[in-house]
Every structure is written in C-alpha cells, then in structure tokens.
mmCIF file of N, CA and C in Angstrom:
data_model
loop_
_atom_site.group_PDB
_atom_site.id
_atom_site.type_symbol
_atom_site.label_atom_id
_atom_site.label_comp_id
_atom_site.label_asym_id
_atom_site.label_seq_id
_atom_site.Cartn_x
_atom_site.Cartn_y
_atom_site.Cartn_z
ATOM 1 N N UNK A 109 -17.733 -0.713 -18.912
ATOM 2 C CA UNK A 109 -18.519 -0.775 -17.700
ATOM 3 C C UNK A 109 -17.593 -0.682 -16.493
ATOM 4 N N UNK A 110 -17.418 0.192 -15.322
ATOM 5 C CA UNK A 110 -17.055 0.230 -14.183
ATOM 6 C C UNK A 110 -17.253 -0.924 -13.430
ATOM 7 N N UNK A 111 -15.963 -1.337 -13.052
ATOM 8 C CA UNK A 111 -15.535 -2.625 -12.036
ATOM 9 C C UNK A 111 -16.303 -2.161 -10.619
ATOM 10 N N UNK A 112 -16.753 -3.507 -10.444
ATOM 11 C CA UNK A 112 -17.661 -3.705 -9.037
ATOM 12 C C UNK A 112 -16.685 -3.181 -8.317
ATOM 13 N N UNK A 113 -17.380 -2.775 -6.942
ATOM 14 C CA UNK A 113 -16.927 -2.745 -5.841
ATOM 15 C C UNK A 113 -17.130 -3.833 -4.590
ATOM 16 N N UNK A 114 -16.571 -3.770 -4.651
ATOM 17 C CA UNK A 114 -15.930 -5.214 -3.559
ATOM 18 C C UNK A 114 -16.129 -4.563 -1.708
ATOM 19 N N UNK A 115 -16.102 -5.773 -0.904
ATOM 20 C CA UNK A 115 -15.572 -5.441 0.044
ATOM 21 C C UNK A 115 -14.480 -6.588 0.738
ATOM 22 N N UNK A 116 -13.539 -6.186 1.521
ATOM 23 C CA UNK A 116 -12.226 -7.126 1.625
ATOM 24 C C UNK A 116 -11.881 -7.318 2.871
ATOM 25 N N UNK A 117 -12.380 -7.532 3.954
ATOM 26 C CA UNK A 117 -11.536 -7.585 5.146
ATOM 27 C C UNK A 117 -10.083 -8.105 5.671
ATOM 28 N N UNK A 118 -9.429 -6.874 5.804
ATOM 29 C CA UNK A 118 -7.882 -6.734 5.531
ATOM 30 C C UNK A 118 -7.245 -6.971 7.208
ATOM 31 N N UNK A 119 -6.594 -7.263 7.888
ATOM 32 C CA UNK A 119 -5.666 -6.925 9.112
ATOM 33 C C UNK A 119 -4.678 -6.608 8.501
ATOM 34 N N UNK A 120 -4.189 -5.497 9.199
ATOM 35 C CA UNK A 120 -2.808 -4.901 9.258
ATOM 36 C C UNK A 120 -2.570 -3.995 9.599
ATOM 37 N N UNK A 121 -1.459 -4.958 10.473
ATOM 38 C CA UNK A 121 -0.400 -4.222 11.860
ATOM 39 C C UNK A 121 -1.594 -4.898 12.372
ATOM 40 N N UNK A 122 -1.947 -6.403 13.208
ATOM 41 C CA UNK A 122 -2.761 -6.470 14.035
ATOM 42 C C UNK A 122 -3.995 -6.033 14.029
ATOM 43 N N UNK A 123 -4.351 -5.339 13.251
ATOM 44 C CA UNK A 123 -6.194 -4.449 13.341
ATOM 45 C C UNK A 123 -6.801 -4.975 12.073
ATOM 46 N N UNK A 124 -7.976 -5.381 12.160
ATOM 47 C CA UNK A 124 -8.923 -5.622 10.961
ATOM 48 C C UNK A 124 -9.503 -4.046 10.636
ATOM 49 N N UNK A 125 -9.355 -4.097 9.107
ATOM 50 C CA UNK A 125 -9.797 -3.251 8.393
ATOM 51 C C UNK A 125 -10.788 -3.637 7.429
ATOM 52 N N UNK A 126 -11.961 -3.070 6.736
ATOM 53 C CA UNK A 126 -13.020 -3.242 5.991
ATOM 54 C C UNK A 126 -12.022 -2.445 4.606
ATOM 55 N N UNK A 127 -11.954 -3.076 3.632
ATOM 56 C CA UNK A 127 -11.885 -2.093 2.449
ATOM 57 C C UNK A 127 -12.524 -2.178 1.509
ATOM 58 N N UNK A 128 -13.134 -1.445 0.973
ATOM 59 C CA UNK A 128 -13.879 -1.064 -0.012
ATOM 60 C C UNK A 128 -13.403 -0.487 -1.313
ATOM 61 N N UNK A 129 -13.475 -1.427 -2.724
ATOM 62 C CA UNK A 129 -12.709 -0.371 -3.524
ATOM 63 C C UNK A 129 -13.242 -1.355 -4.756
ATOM 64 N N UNK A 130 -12.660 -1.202 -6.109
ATOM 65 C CA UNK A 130 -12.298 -2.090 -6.985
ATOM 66 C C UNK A 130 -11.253 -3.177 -7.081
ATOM 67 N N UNK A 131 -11.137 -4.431 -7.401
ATOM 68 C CA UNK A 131 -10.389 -4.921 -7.469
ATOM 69 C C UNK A 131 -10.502 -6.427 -6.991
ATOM 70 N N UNK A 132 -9.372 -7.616 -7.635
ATOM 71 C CA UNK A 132 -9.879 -8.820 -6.826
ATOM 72 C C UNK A 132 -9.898 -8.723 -5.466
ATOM 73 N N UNK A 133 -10.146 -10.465 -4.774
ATOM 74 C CA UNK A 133 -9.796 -10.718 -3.752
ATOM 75 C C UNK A 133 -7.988 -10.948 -3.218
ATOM 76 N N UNK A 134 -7.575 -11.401 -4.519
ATOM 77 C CA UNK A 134 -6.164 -11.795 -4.646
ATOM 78 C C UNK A 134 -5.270 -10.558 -4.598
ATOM 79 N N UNK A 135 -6.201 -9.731 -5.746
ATOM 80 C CA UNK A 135 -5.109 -7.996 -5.348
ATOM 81 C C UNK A 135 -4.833 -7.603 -3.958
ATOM 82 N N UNK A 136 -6.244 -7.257 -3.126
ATOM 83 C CA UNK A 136 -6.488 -6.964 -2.033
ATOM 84 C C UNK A 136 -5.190 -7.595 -1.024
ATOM 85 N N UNK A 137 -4.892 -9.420 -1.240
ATOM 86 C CA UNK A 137 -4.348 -10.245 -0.420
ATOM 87 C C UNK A 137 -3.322 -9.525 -0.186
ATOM 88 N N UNK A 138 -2.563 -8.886 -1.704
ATOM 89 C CA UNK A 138 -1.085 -9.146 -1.861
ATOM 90 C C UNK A 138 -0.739 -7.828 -1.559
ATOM 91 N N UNK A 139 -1.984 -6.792 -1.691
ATOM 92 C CA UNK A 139 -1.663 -5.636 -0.922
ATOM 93 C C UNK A 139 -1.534 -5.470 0.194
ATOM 94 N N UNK A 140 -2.222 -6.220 1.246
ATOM 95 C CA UNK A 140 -1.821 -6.668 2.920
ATOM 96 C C UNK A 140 -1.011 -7.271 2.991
ATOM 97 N N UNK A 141 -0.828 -8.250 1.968
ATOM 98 C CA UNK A 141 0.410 -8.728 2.771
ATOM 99 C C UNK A 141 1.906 -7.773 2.730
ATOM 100 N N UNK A 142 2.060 -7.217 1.519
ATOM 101 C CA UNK A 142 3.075 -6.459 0.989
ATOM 102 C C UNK A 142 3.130 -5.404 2.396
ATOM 103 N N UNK A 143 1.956 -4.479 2.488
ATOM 104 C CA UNK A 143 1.826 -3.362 3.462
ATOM 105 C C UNK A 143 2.019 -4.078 4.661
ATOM 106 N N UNK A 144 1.752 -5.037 5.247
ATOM 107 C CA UNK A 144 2.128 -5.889 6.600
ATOM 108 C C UNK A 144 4.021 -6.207 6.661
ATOM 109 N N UNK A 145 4.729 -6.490 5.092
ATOM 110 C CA UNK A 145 6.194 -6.960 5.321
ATOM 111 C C UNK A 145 6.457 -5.842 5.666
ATOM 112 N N UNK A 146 5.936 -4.770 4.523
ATOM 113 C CA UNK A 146 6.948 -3.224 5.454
ATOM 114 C C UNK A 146 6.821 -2.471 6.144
ATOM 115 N N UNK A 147 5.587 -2.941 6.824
ATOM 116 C CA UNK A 147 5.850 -2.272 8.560
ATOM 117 C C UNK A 147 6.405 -2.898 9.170
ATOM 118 N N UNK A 148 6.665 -4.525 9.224
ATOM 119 C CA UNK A 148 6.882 -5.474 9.901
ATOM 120 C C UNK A 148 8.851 -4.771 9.744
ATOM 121 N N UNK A 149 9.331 -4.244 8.607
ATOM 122 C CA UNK A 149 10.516 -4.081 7.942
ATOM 123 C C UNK A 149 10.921 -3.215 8.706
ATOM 124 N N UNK A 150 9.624 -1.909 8.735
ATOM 125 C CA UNK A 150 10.202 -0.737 9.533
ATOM 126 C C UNK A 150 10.554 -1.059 11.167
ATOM 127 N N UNK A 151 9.544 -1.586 11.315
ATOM 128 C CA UNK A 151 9.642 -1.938 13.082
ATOM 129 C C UNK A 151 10.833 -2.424 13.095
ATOM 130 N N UNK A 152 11.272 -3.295 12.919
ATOM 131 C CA UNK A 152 12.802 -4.055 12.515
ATOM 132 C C UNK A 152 13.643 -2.932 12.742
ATOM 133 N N UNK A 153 13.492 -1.947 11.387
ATOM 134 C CA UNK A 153 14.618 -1.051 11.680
ATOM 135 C C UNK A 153 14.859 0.246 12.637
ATOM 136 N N UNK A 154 13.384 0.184 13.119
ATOM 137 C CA UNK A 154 13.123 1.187 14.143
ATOM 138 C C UNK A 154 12.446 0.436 15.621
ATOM 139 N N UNK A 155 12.607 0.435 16.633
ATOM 140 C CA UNK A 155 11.426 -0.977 16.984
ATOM 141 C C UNK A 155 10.963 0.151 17.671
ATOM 142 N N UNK A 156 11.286 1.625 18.414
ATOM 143 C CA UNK A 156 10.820 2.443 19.281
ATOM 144 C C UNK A 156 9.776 3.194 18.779
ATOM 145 N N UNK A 157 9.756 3.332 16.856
ATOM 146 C CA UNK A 157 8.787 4.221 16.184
ATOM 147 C C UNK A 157 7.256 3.211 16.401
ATOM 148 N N UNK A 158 6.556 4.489 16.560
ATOM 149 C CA UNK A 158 5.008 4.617 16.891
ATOM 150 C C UNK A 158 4.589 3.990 15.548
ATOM 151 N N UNK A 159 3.563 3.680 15.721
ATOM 152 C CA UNK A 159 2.527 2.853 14.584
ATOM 153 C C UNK A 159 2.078 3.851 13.759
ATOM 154 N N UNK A 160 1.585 5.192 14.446
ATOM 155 C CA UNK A 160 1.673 6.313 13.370
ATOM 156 C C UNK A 160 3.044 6.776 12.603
ATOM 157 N N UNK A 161 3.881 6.723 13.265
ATOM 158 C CA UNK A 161 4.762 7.498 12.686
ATOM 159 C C UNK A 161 5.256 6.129 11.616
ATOM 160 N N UNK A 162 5.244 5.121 11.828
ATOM 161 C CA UNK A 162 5.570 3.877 10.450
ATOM 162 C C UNK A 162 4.580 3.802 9.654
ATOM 163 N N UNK A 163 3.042 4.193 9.779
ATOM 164 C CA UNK A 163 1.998 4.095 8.500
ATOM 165 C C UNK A 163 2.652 5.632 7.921
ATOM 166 N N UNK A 164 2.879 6.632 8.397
ATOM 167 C CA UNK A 164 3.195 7.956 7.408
ATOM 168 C C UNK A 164 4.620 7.822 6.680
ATOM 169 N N UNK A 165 5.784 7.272 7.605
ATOM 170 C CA UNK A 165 6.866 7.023 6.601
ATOM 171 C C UNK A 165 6.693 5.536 5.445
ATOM 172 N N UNK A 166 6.019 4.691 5.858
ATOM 173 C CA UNK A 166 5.656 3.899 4.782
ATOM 174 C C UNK A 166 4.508 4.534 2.979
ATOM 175 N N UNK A 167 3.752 5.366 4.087
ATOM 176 C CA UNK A 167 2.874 6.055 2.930
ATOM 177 C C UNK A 167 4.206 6.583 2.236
ATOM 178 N N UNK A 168 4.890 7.944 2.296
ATOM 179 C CA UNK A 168 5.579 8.681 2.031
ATOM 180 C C UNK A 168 6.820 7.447 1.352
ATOM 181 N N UNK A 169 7.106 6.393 1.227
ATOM 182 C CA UNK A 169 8.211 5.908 1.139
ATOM 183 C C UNK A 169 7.090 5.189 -0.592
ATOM 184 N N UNK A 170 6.244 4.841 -0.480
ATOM 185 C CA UNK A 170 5.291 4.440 -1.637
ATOM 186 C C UNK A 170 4.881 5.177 -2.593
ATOM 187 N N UNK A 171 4.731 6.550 -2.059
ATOM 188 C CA UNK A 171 4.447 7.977 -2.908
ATOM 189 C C UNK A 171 5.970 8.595 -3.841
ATOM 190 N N UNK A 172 6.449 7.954 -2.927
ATOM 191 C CA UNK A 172 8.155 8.184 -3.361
ATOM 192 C C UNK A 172 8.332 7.471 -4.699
ATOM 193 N N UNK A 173 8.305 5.762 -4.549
ATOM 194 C CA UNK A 173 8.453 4.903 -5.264
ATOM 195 C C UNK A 173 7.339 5.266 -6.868
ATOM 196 N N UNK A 174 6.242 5.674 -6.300
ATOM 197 C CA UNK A 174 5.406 5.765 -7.133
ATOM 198 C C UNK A 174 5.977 7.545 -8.429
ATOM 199 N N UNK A 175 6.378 8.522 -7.364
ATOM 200 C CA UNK A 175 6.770 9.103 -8.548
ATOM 201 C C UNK A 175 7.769 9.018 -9.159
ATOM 202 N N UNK A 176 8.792 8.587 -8.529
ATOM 203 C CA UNK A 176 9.805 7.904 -9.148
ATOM 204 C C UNK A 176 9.219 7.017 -10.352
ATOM 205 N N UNK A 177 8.408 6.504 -10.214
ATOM 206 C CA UNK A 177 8.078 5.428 -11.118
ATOM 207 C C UNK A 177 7.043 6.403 -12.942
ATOM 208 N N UNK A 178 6.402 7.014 -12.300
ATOM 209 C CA UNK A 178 5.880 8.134 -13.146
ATOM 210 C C UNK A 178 7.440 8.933 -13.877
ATOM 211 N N UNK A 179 8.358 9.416 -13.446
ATOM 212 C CA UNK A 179 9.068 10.244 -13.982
ATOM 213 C C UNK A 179 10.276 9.283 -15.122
ATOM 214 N N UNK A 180 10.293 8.031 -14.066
ATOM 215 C CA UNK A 180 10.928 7.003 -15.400
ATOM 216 C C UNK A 180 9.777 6.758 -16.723
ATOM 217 N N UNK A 181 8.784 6.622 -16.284
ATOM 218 C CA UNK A 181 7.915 6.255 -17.536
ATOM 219 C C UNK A 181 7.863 7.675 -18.642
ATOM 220 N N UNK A 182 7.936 8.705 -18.037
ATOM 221 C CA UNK A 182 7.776 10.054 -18.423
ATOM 222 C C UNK A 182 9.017 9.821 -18.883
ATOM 223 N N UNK A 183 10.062 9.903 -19.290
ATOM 224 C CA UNK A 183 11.513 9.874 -19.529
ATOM 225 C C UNK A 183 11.807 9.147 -20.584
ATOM 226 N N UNK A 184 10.988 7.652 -20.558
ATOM 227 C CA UNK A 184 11.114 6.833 -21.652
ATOM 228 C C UNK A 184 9.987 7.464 -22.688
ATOM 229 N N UNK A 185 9.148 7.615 -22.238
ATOM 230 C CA UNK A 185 7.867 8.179 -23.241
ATOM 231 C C UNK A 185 8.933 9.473 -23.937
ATOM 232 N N UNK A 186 9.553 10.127 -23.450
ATOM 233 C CA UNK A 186 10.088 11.685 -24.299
ATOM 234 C C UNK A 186 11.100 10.334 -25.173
ATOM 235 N N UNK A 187 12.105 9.662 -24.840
ATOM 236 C CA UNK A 187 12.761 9.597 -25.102
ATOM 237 C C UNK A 187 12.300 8.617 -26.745
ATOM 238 N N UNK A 188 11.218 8.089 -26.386
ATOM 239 C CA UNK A 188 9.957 7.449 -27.443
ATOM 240 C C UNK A 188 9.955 8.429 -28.947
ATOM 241 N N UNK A 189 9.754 9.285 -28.595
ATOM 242 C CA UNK A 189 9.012 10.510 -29.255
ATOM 243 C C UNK A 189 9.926 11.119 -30.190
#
C-alpha cells in the first residue's frame, strides 16, 4: 500500500514552506534542519552569495553527493557479482 501523504510546515533560510510528500514528521525535521546547517555553512563561506545562488549550489552539491553515492553502490554491486 502507498505511504500517506503528509503535510509538514518547514522554514528555511527564514521562509515557511508547506511540504507535501511521503514520509514522517521526524524525516521532514531532520531534512530542515540538515538543509538550514548548509546554507547557514554556505553563507559562512560566502556571506556576499545571494539566497538563489546558495539554494542552486547546495542543490548541485547534494546531486553530487547523491551520485557519487549511486556509483559507489554500483561498484560494490559489480564487484558482488
């Protein structure tokens, strides 16, 4: 059976957001909070970059991590086989 959909009211970076998706309340938390340290991280290391330009290098820095993370699993799976 397909997991409910939820709704979560999130802030981050200062703005309330509505999200809508699957998942707990607790997932949701730890995903704001996580996405709140590393903008909070970037600003730090940039303080002049725009709020757009830190949600696209944060996306892009997660998409990163994430295939990185696919190509290790892919790697062990051949290496499985």
């Amino acid at each position: 059976m397909a997991e409910r959909k939820r709704r979560f009211k999130a802030v981050i970076d200062g703005k309330e957001y509505t999200i809508i998706g699957p998942g707990t309340t607790a997932h949701f938390e730890a995903v704001t909070a996580l996405l709140n340290q590393r903008l909070a991280a970037l600003r730090e290391a940039a303080p002049k970059m725009t709020k757009e330009d830190a949600a696209v290098l944060l996306a892009f820095n997660v998409l990163s991590d994430q295939v990185a993370a696919a190509a290790a699993a892919q790697k062990t799976e051949d290496a499985d086989a």
